Every structure is written in structure tokens, then in C-alpha cells.
mmCIF file of C-alpha atoms in Angstrom:
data_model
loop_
_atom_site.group_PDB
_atom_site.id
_atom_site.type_symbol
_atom_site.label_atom_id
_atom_site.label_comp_id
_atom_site.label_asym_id
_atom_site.label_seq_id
_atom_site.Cartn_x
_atom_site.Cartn_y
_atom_site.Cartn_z
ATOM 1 C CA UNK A 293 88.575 98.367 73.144
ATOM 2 C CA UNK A 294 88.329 95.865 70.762
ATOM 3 C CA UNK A 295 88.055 92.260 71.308
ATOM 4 C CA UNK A 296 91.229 90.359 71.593
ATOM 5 C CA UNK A 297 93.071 87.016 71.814
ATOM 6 C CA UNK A 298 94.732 86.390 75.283
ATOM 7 C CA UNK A 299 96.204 83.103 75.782
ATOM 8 C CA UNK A 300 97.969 83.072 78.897
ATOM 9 C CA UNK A 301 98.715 84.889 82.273
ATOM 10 C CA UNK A 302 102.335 85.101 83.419
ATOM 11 C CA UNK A 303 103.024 86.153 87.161
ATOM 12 C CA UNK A 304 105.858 87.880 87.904
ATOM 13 C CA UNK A 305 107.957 86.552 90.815
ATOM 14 C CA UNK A 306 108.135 89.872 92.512
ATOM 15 C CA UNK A 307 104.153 89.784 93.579
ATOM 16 C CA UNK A 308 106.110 87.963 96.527
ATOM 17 C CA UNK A 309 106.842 91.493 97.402
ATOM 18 C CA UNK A 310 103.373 91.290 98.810
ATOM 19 C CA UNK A 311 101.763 88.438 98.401
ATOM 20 C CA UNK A 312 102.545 84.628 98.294
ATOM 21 C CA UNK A 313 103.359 83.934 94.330
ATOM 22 C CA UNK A 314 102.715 80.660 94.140
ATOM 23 C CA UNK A 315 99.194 80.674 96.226
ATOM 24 C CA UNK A 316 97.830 83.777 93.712
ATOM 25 C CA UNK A 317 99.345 81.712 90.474
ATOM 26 C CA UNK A 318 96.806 78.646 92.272
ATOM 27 C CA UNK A 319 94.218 81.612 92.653
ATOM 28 C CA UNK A 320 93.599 81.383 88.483
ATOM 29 C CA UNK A 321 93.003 77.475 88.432
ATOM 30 C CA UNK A 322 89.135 78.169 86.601
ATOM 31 C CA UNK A 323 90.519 81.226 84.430
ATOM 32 C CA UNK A 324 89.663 80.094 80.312
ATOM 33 C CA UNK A 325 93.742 80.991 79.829
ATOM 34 C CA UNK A 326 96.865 78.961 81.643
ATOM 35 C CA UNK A 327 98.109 80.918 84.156
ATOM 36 C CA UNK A 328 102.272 80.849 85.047
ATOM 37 C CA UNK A 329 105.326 82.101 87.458
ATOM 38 C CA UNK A 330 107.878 83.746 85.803
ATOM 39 C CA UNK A 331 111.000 85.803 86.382
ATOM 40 C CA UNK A 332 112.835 88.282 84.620
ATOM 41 C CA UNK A 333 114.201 87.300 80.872
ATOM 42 C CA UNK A 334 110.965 85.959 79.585
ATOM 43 C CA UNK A 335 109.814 87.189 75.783
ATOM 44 C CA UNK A 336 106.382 88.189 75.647
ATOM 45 C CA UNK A 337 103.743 88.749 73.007
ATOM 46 C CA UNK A 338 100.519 90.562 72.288
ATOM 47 C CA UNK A 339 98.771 87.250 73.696
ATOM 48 C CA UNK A 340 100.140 87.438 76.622
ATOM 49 C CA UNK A 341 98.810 89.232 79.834
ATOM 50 C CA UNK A 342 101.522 90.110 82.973
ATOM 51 C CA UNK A 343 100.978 90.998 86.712
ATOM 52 C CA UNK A 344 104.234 92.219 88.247
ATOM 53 C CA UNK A 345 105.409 94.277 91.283
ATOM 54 C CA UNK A 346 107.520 95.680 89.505
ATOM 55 C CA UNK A 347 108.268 97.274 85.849
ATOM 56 C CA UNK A 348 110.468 95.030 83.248
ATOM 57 C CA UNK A 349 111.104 96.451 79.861
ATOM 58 C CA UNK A 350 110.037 93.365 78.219
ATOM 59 C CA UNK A 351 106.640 93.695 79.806
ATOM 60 C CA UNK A 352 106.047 96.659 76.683
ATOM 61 C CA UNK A 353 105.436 93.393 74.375
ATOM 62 C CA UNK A 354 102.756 91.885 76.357
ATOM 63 C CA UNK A 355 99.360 92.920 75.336
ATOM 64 C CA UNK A 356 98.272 94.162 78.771
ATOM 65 C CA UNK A 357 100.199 94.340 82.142
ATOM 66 C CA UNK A 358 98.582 94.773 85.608
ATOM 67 C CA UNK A 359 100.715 96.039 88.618
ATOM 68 C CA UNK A 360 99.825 94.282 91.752
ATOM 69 C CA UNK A 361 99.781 97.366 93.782
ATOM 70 C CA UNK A 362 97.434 100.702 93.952
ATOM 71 C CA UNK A 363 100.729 102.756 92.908
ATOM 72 C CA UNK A 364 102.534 102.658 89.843
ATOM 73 C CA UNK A 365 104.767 105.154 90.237
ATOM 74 C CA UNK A 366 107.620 103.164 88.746
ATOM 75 C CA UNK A 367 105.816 102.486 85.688
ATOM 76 C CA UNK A 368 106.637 104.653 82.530
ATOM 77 C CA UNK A 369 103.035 105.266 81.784
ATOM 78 C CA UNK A 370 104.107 107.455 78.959
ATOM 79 C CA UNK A 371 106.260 104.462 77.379
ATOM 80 C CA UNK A 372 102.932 102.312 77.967
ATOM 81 C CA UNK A 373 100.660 104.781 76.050
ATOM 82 C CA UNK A 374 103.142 104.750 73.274
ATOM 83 C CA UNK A 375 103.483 101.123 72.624
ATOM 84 C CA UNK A 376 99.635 100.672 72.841
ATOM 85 C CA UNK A 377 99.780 98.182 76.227
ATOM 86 C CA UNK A 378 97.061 98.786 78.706
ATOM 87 C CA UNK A 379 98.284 99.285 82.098
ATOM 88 C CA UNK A 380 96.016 98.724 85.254
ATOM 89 C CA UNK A 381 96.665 99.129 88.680
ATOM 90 C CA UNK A 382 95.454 97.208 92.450
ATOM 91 C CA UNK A 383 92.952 100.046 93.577
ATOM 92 C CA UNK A 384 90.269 99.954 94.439
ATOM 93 C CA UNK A 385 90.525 96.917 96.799
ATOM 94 C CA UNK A 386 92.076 98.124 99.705
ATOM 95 C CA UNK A 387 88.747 100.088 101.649
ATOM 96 C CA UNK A 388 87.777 97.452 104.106
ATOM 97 C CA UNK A 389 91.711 96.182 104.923
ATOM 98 C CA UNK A 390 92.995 99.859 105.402
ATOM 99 C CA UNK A 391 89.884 101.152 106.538
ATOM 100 C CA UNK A 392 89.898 98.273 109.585
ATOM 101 C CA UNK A 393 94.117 99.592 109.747
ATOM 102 C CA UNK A 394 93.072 103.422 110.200
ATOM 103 C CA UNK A 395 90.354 102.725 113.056
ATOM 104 C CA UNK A 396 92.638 100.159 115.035
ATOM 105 C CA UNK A 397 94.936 103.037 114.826
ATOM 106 C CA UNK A 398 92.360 105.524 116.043
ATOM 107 C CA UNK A 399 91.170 103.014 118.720
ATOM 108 C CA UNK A 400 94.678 102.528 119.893
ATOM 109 C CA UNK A 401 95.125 105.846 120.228
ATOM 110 C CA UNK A 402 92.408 106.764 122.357
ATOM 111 C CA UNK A 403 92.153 103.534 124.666
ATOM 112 C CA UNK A 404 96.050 103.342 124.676
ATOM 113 C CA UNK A 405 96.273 100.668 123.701
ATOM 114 C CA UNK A 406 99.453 100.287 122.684
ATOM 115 C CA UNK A 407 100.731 101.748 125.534
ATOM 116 C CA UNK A 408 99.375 99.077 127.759
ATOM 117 C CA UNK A 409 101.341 96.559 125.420
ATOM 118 C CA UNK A 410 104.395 98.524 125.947
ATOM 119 C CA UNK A 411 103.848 98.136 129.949
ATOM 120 C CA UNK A 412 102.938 94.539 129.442
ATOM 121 C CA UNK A 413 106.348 93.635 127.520
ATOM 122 C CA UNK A 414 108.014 94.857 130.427
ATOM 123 C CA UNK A 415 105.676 92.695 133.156
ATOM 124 C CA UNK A 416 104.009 96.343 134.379
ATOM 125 C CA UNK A 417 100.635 96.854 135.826
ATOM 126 C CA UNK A 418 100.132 100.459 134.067
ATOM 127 C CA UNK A 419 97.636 102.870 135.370
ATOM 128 C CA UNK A 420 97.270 106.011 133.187
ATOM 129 C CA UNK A 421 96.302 109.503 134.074
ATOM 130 C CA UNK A 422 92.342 109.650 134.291
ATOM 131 C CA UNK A 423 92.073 112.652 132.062
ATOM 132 C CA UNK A 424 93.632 110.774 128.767
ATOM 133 C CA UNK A 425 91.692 108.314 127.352
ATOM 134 C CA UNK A 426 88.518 109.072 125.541
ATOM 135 C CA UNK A 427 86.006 107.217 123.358
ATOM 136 C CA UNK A 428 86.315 107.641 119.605
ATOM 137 C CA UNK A 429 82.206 108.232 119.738
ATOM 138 C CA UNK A 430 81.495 111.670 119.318
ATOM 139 C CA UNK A 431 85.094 113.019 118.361
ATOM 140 C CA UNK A 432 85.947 114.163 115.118
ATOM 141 C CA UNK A 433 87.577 112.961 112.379
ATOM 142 C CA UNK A 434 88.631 114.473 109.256
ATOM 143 C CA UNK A 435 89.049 112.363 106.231
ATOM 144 C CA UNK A 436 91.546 113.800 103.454
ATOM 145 C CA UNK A 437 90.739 112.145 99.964
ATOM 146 C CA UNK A 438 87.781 110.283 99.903
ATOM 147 C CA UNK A 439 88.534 107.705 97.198
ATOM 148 C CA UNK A 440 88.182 103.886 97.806
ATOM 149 C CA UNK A 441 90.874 104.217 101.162
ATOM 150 C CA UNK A 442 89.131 107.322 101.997
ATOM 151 C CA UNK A 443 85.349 106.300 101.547
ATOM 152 C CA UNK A 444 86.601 103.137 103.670
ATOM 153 C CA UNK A 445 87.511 104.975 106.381
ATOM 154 C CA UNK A 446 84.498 107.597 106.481
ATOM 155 C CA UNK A 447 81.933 104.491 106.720
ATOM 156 C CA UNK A 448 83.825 103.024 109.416
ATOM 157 C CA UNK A 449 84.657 106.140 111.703
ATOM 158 C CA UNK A 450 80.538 107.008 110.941
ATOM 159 C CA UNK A 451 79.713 103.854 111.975
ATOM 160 C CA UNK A 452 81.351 104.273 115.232
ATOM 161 C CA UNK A 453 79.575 107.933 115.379
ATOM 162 C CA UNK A 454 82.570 110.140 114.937
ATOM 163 C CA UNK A 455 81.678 113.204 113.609
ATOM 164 C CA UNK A 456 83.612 112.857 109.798
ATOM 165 C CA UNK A 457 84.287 115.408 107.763
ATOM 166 C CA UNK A 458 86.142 114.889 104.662
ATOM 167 C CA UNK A 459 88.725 116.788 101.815
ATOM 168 C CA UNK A 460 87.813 116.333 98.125
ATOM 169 C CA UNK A 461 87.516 118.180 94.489
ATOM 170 C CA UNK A 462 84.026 116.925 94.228
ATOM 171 C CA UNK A 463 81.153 117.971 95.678
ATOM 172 C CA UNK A 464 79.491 114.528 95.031
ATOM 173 C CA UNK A 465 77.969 113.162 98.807
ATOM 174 C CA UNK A 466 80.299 110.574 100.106
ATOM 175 C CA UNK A 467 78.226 108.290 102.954
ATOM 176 C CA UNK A 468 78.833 108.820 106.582
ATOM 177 C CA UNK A 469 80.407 112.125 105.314
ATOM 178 C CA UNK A 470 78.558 114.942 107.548
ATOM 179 C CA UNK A 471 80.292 117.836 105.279
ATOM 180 C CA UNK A 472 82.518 118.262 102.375
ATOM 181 C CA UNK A 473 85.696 121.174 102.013
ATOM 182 C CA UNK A 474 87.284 121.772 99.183
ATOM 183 C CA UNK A 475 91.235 120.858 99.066
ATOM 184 C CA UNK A 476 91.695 125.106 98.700
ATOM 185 C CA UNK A 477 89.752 124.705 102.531
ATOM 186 C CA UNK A 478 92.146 121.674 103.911
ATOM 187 C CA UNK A 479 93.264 124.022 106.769
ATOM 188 C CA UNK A 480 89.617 124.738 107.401
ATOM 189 C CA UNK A 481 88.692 120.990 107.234
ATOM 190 C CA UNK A 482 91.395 119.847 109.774
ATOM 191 C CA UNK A 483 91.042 122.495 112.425
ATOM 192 C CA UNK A 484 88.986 120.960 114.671
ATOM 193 C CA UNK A 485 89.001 117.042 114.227
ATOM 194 C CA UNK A 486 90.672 114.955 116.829
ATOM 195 C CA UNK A 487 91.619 112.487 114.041
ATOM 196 C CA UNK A 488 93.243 113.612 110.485
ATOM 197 C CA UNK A 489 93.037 110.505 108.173
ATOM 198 C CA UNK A 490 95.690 110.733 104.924
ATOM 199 C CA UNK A 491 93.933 108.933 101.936
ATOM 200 C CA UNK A 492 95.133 110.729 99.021
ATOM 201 C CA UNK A 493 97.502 108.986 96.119
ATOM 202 C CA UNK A 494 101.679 110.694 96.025
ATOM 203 C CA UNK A 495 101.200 113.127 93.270
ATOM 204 C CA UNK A 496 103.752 116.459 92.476
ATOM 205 C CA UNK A 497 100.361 118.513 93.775
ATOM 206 C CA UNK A 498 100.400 116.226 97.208
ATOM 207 C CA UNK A 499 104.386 115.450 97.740
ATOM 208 C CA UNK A 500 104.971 117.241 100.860
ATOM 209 C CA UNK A 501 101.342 118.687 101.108
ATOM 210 C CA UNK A 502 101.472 118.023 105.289
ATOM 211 C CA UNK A 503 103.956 120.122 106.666
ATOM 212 C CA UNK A 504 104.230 122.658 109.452
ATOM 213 C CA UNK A 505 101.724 124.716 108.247
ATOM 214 C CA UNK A 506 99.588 121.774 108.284
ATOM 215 C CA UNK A 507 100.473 120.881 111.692
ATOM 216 C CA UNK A 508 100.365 124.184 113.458
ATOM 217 C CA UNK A 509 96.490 124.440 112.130
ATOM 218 C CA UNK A 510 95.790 121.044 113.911
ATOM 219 C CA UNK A 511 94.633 120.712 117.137
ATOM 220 C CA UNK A 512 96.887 119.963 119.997
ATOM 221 C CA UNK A 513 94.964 117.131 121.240
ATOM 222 C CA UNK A 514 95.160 115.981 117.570
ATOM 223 C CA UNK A 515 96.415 112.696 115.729
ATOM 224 C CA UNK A 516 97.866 112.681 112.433
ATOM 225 C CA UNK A 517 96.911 108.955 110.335
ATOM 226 C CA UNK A 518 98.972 108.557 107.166
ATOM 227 C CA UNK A 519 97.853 104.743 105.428
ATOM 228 C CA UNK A 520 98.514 106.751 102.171
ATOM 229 C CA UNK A 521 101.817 107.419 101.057
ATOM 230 C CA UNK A 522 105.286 108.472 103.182
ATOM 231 C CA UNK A 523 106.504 111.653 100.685
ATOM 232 C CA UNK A 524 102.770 113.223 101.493
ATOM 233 C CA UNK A 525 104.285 113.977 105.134
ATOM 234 C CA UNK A 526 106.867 116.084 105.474
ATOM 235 C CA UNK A 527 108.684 113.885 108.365
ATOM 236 C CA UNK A 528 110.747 116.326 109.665
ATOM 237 C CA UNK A 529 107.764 118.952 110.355
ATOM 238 C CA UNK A 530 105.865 115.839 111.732
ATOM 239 C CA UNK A 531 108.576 115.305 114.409
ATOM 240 C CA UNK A 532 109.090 118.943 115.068
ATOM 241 C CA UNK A 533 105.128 119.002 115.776
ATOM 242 C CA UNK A 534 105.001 116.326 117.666
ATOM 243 C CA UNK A 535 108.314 116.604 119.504
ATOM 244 C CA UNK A 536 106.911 120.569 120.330
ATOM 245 C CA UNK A 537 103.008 119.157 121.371
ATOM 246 C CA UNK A 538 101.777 120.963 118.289
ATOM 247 C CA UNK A 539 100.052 117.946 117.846
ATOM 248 C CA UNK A 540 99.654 115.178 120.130
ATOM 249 C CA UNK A 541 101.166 112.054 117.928
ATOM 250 C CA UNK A 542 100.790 109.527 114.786
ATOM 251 C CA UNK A 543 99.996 106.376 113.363
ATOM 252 C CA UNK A 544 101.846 105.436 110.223
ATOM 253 C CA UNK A 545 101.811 103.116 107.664
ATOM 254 C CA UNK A 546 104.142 104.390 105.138
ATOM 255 C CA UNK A 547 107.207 106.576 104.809
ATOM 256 C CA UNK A 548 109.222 109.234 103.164
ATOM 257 C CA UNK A 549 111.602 106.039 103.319
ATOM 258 C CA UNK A 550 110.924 102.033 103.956
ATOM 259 C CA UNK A 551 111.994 100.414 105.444
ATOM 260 C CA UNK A 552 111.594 103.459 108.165
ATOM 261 C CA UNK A 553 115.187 104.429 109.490
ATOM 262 C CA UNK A 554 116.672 103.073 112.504
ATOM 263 C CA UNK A 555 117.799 106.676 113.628
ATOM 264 C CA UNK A 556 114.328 108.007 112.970
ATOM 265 C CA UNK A 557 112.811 109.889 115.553
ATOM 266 C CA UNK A 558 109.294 108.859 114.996
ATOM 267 C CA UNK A 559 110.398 105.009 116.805
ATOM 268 C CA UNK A 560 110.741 106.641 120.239
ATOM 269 C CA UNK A 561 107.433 108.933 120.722
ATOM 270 C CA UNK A 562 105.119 107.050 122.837
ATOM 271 C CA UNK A 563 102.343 108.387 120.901
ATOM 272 C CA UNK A 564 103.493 106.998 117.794
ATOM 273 C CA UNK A 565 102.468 104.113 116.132
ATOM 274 C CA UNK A 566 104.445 102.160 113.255
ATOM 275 C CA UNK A 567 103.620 99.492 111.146
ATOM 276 C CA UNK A 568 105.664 98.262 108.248
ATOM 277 C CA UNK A 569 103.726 99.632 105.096
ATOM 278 C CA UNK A 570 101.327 96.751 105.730
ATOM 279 C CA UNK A 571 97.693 98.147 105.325
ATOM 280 C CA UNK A 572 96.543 95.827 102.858
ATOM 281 C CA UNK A 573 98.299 93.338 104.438
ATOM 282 C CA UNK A 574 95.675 90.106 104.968
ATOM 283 C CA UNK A 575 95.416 86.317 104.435
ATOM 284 C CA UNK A 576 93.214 86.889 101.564
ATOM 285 C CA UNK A 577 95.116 90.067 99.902
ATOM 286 C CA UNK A 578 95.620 87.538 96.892
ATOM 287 C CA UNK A 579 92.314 86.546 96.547
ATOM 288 C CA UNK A 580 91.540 90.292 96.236
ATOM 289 C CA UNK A 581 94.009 90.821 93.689
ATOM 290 C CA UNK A 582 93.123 87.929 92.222
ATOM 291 C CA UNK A 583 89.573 88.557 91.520
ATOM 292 C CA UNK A 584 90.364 91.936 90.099
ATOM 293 C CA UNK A 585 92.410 90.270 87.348
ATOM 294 C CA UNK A 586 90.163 87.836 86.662
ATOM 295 C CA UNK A 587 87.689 90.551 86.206
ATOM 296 C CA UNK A 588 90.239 92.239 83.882
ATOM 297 C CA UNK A 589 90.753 89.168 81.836
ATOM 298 C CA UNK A 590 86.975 88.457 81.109
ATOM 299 C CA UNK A 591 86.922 92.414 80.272
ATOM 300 C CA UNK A 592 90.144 92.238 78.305
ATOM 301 C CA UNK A 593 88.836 89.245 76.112
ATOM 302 C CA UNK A 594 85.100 90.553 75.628
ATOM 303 C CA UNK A 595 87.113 93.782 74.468
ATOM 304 C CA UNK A 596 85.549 96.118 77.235
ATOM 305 C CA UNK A 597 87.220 99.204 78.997
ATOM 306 C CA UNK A 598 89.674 97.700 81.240
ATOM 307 C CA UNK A 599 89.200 98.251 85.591
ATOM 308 C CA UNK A 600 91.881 100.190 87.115
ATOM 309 C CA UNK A 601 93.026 101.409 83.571
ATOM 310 C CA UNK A 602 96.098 103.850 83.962
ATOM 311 C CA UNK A 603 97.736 103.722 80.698
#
């Protein structure tokens, strides 16, 4: 791209969504450009950059717009491509925070972990069955999309010598990977780990791509991990599998709906675990954004190929 004028940064208010606003706005104090909070109603130009939560018409006059999370979804890309406005998304950031998510999960799971803190909010000295925990070392884990969440969660589950396998189009070597199926072979590539990891973006070719069929090739001594997205799982399935010991449980990030449902099954299986869509979720998430839009702005000024470009 060409080299262009940007004179200031505007913040949307709904970054609060996930980060604090005013701490990230404080994040661009050396940037060349002023950088400002903002809420819905302001008039933009082509000067102007925006980084939002969330998709505002108005944002099409800005000269670039950066969403504050991996998926944009929401965005129109199509209406972005038309009026010429770059659009650039928040991955690419998230391998060591949901990487470090994924193994406490796996962890959990096999130490139980989180069953002892179940015992312990109810003052009891819990002695489980000899036969059921196990050591992570030496079991197997299947990895399915090995971009930056995937790749994140490879190095770590190699690094605590599982066995990893992984799902992906390419045949490119991904490190701490021992061998590589094709997503034709993802029935193949998840019969025998202990540990299926989710790492793929919500796409029409992946909405709903875990489902009985899925499940029923699984191990029964398996765990599902979704840090992905919910609509990837089909819920139902995953409760019939688990509910039936097709599988032996889950840990979940994210959800065919979120806030997860109060009458959802998946709260009362012991070998369940929930958190609140918060994989990313650190004291420094904002300096992470942060850094990638300053990146982008040095980029967007020098007129080189935006990070993260989507649109």
C-alpha cells in the first residue's frame, strides 16, 4: 500500500469488552499520532485509524479499522473491501495465553485437579480411586489447527513430552509436531490421543465439524479441549458423548452460546471444566494488543502491507 497520512487513533469504548479502555488508550502515550476514547456517534475521516470490539457503520470512513479480537465475524468484510478501508484483526497474539489455558486444562484433568477444589469447597479430605490419575508425559495429544493457538499448544504439550500429533492443510513441519494428517484424516488423527485440542477459526467448513461422529471415533478415556470457538462443537452430541462415556469429559472455553446457559448440561459433569470465554484473558492482554497496533500504525504510515490484514 501506499504511504499515507494518519493523524490520530480513536478507541472505541467497547475494547472494555475485554480489556480495560482507558489503560490500552495510556498504552499509545509514545505513538507519533494522539491517541483517544470514543463512543458511538463520532465522524471519522481517511486520517483517522479505529480499534473497536465491535462494528459501527461510521467506522467505513476511517482510513483503517482494527478489531480488538482474533474474530471478526461481525464485520462486513465485503462492505470493507468495497469502501477501500483496511481491516485487521487480534491474531496472532494469543499462543502463549491460550496455550498456558489448554495445558492447565489438560493438567487438571489428569491430576484432578479440579476435583480436589470441588472437595475442598465443601471442607472434604478427597481420596480418589488409584487407577485415575495419570501424568500428561507420555500420553497423547492431538492438536486440530495448528495456527498461532494451535502451534502454542503443540510446543507446550511437546515440551511436557506428550506425544502431539496435529490436523492441518499443510504439510509444512510445525515444531514439537511428531506427525501431520490431513483434515480429510481428522478421524484418523484423533483416534488414539488422550487429549483432542480445538484450535481452528468458526468457518461454514468448521461450524459443527465435532459431532457424534467425531466423538464416537475418540477414545473413551479421551478429553475433548475447545479454546477455539463454541459453534465448532456440536453441544448436544458433546453431552450425549459424555453423558454415554463415549468420551470421558471436557474443558471449554467458548460456546455455541455465552454466556453458557444456566440449564446447560455441561455445568454438572464432574469431568467438565468451564471457563467464561477467557483464554486470552491476562493482566497484560492490552499491552499485547497494544503492540500489534502500534506495529500496524508504523506499517500503515510507511505504506507497508498491513499485520492481521482481513479486508
Amino acid at each position: 500500500m501506499a504511504a499515507s497520512d494518519l493523524e490520530r487513533l480513536y478507541v472505541h469504548e467497547s475494547v472494555e469488552n475485554v480489556i480495560p479502555k482507558r489503560a490500552f488508550v495510556e498504552a499509545f502515550a509514545d505513538l507519533p499520532i494522539p491517541a483517544e476514547l470514543v463512543g458511538d456517534g463520532e465522524e471519522y475521516e481517511e486520517t483517522d485509524a479505529v480499534v473497536t470490539y465491535v462494528p459501527r457503520p461510521e467506522f467505513l470512513d476511517a482510513g483503517w479499522v482494527h478489531c480488538a479480537r482474533a474474530g471478526y465475524d461481525e464485520f462486513d468484510t465485503d462492505a470493507y473491501d468495497a469502501a477501500g478501508v483496511p481491516l485487521t484483526n487480534s491474531s496472532g497474539i494469543h499462543g502463549a495465553t491460550v496455550g498456558e489455558l489448554a495445558v492447565g486444562y489438560m493438567l487438571s484433568l489428569a491430576r484432578l485437579l479440579h476435583v480436589y477444589r470441588d472437595h475442598q469447597n465443601e471442607n472434604e479430605w478427597y481420596t480418589p480411586e488409584y487407577e485415575r490419575p495419570f501424568t500428561v508425559e507420555n500420553e497423547s495429544l492431538c492438536v486440530v489447527g495448528l495456527g498461532t493457538l494451535g502451534e502454542g499448544i503443540a510446543r507446550r504439550g511437546d515440551a511436557l513430552g506428550m506425544d502431539v500429533v496435529g490436523v492441518r492443510r499443510s504439510d509444512d513441519p510445525v515444531p514439537g509436531v511428531s506427525e501431520l494428517y490431513d483434515p480429510d484424516e481428522l478421524h484418523d488423527a484423533i483416534a488414539e490421543a488422550r487429549f483432542v485440542a480445538i484450535a481452528l477459526p468458526h468457518n461454514p467448513a468448521t461450524d459443527g465439524l465435532f459431532g457424534t461422529a467425531e466423538f464416537e471415533s475418540m477414545r473413551e478415556d479421551a478429553y475433548l479441549i475447545n479454546v477455539a470457538r463454541g459453534p465448532i462443537v456440536d453441544e448436544d452430541a458433546l453431552v450425549d458423548a459424555i453423558d454415554s462415556g463415549a468420551i470421558a469429559g471436557a474443558a471449554l472455553d467458548v460456546f455455541e452460546t455465552e454466556p453458557l446457559p444456566e440449564e446447560s448440561p455441561l455445568w454438572d459433569f464432574e469431568d467438565v471444566i468451564i471457563s467464561p470465554h477467557k483464554g486470552s484473558a491476562t493482566n497484560r492482554y492490552h499491552l499485547d494488543i497494544a503492540d500489534l497496533v502500534t506495529e500496524n500504525v508504523d506499517r500503515y504510515r510507511s505504506g507497508e502491507e498491513l499485520r492481521n490484514r482481513v479486508a
